[in-house]
Tab-separated table of C-alpha atoms in Angstrom:
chain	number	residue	atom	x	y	z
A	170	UNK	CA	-40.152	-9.487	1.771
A	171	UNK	CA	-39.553	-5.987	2.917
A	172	UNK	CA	-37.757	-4.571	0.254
A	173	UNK	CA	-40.427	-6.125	-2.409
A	174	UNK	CA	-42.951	-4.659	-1.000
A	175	UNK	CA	-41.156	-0.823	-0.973
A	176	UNK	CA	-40.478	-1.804	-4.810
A	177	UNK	CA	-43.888	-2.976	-6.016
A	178	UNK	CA	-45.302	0.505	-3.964
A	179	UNK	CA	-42.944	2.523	-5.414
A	180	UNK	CA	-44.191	0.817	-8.986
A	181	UNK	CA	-47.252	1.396	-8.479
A	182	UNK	CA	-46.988	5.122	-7.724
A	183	UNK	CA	-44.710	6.006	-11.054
A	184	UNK	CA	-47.232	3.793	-12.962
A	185	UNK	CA	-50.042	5.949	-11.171
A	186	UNK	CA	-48.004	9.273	-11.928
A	187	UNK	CA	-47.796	10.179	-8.289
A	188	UNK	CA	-44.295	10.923	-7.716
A	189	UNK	CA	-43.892	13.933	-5.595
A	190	UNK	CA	-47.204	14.446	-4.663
A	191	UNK	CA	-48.767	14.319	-1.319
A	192	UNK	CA	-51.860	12.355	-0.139
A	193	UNK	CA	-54.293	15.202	1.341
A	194	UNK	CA	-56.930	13.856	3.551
A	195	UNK	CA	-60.248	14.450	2.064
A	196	UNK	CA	-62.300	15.125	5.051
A	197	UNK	CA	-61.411	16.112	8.735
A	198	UNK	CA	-61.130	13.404	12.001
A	199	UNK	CA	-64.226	13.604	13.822
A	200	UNK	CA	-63.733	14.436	17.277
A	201	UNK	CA	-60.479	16.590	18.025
A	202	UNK	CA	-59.823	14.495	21.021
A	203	UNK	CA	-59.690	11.473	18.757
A	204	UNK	CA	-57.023	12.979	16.439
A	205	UNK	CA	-53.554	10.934	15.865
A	206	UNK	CA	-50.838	12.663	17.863
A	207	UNK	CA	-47.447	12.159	16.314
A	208	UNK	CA	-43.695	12.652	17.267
A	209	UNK	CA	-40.274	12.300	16.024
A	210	UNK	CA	-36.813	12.496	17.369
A	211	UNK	CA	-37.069	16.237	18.641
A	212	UNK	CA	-40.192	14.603	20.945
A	213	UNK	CA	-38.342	12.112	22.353
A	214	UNK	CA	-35.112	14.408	23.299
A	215	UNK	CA	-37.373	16.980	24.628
A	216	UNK	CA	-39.027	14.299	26.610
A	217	UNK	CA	-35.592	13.076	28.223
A	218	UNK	CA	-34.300	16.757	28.563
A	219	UNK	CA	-37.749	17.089	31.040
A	220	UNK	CA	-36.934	14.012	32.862
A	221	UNK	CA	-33.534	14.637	33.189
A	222	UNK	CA	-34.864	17.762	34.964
A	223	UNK	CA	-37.095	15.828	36.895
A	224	UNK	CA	-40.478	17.682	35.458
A	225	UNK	CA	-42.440	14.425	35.630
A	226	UNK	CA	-43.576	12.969	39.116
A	227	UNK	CA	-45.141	10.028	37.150
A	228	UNK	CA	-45.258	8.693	33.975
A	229	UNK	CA	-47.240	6.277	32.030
A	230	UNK	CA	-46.386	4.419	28.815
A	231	UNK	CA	-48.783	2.991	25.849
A	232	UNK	CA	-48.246	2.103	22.851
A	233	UNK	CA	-44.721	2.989	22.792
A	234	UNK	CA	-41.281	2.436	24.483
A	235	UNK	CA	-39.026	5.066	24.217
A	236	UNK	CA	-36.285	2.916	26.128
A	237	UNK	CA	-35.854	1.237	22.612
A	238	UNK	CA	-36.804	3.771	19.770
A	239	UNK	CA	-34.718	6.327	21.867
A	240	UNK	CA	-30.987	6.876	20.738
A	241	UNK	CA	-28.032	6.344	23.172
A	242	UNK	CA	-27.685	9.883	22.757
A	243	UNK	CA	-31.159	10.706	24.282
A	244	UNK	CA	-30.279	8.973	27.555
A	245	UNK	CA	-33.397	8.389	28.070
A	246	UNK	CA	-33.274	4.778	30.091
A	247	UNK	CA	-30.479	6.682	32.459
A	248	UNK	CA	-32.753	9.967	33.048
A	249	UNK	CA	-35.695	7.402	33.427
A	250	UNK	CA	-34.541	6.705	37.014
A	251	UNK	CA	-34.978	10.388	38.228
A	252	UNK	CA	-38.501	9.858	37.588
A	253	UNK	CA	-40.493	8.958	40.872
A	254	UNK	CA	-43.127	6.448	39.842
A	255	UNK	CA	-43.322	4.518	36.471
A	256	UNK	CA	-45.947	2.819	34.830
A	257	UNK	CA	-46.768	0.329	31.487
A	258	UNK	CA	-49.744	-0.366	30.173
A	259	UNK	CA	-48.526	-3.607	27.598
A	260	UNK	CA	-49.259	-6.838	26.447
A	261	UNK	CA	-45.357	-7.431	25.907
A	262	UNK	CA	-42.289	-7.197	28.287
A	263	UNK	CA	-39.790	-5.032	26.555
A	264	UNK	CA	-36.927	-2.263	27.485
A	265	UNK	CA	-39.683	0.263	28.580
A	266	UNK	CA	-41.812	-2.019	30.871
A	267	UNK	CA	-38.499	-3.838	32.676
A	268	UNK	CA	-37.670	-0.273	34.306
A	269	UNK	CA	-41.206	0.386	35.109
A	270	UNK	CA	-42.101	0.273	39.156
A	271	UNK	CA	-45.793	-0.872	37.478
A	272	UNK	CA	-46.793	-2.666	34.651
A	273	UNK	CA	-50.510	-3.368	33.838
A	274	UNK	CA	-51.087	-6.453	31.622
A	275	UNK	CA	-53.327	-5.536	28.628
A	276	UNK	CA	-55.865	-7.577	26.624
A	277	UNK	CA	-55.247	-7.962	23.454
A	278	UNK	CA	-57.313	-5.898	20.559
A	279	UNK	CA	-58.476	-9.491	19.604
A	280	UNK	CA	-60.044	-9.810	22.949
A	281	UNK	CA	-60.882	-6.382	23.795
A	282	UNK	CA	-63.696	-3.291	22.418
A	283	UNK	CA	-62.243	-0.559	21.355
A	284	UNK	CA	-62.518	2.997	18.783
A	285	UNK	CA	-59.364	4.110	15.680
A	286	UNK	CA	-59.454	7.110	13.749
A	287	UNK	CA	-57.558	6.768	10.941
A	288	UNK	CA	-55.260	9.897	10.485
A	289	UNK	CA	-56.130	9.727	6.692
A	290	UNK	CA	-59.874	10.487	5.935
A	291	UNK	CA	-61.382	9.871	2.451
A	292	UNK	CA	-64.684	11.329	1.592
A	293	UNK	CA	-66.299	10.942	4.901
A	294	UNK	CA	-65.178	11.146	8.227
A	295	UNK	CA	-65.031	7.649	10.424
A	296	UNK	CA	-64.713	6.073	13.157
A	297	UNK	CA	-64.218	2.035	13.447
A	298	UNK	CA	-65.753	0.260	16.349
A	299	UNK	CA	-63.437	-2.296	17.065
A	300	UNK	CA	-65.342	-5.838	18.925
A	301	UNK	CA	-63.375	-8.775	20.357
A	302	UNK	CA	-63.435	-11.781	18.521
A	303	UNK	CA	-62.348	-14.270	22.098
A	304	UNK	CA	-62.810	-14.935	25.330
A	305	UNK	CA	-59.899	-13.374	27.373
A	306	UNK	CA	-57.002	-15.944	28.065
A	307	UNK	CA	-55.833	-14.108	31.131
A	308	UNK	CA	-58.390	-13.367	33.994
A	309	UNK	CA	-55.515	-10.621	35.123
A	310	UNK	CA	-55.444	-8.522	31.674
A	311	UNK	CA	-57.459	-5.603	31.812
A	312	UNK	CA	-58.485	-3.859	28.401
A	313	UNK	CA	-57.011	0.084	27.857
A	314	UNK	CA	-60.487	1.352	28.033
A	315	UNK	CA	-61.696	-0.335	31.011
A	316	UNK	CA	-58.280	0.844	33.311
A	317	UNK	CA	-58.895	4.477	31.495
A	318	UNK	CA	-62.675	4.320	32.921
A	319	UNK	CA	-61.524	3.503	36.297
A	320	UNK	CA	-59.064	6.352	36.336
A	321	UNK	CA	-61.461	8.253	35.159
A	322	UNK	CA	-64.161	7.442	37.785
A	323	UNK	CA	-61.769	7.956	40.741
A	324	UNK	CA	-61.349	11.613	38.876
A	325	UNK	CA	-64.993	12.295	38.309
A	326	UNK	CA	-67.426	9.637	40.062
A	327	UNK	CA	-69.921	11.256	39.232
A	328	UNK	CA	-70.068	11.115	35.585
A	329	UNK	CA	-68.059	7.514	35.098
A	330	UNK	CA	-69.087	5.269	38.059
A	331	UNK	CA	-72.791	4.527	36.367
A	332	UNK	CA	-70.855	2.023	34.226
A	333	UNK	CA	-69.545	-1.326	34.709
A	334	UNK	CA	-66.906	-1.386	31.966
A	335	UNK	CA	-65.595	-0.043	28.885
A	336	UNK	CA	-68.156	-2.062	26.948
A	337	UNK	CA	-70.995	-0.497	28.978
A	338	UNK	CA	-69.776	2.858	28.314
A	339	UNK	CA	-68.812	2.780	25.088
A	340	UNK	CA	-71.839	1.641	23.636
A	341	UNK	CA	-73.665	4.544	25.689
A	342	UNK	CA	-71.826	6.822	23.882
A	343	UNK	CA	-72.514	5.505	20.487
A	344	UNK	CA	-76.170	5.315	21.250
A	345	UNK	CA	-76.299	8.888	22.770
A	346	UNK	CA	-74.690	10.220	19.502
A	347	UNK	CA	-77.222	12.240	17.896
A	348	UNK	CA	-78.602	9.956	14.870
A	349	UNK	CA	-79.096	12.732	12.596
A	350	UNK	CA	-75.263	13.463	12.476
A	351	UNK	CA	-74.301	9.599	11.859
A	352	UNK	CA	-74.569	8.051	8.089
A	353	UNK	CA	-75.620	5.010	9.370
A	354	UNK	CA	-78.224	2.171	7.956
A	355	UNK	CA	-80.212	2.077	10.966
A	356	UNK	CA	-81.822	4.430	13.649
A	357	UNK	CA	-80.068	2.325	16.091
A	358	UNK	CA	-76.320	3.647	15.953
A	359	UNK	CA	-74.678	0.754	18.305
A	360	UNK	CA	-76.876	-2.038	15.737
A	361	UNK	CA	-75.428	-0.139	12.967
A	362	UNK	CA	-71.828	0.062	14.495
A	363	UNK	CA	-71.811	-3.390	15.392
A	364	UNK	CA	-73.000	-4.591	11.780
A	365	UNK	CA	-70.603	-2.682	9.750
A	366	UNK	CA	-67.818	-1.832	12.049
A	367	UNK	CA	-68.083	1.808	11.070
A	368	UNK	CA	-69.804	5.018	12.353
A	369	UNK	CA	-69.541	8.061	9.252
A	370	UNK	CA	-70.219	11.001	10.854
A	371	UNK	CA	-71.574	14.047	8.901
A	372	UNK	CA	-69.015	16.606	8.653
């Protein structure tokens, strides 16, 4: 189904007359810190020249494992083992997480709150509030944003320790956001996240 699917997108865009053009983003991501970061093959070889020179002490994995999308080339499961202390944050055992020393089992994004920017803005600039749909399964999976907040409150206790979880602070920051900047259908930005899934911010 693969290939029918590059052919019927590749229809559409001569039928649409877009054939060497580029899709420009038409507004900016809100909050720089929120931006997309992307990479490619010169990433992941600079990555394994630094551990190959043992730059990193520690390093933590999410969302990706280089193990696999690495080439032979890279050598990046051999230079892996000149790095101290290793950690995975994943729901899945895979190449990456079998040579970490520490792997913390994730909730899924059906069972877990969470924010995505898309890298692509149209007219406005959003952010999607993401809400779990189940109970957890596991009582030992942690969500992303929960192990993140208690990172961050060993780091700074006094700004992150006032909340129980991710949930708690997350929807303080939503309702903190000043209303005037949101295009929401309510005073009440978490009501108005929740309801639509979306929070347009002004640009």
């Amino acid at each position: 189904h693969g290939y029918q699917t590059v052919a019927a997108a590749m229809m559409l865009n001569i039928m649409l007359g877009n054939i060497g053009k580029t899709i420009v983003s038409g507004a900016e991501v809100p909050f720089n810190q929120m931006r997309a970061s992307t990479g490619g093959s010169r990433d992941l070889l600079a990555f394994s020249d630094a551990l190959d020179k043992s730059a990193y002490d520690v390093v933590f994995f999410y969302g990706a494992t280089p193990v696999y999308t690495g080439s032979i080339a890279q050598n990046i499961s051999v230079n892996l083992d000149k790095v101290g202390f290793k950690v995975a944050l994943s729901m899945f055992e895979d190449e990456t997480t079998t040579q970490a020393a520490l792997v913390l089992p994730l909730t899924s994004t059906l069972e877990d709150w969470g924010t995505h920017v898309s890298p692509v803005q149209t007219g406005v600039s959003e952010i999607s509030v993401q809400q779990p749909l189940m109970e957890k399964l596991y009582a030992e999976t942690r969500g992303f944003g929960d192990i993140m907040l208690s990172l961050m409150s060993m780091r700074n206790s006094n700004v992150y320790s006032g909340f129980d979880d991710y949930y708690a602070y997350l929807r303080n920051a939503v309702k903190t956001m000043p209303v005037n900047s949101l295009k929401t259908p309510s005073s009440d930005n978490w009501a108005a996240a929740l309801q639509s899934g979306l929070l347009a911010v002004n640009g």
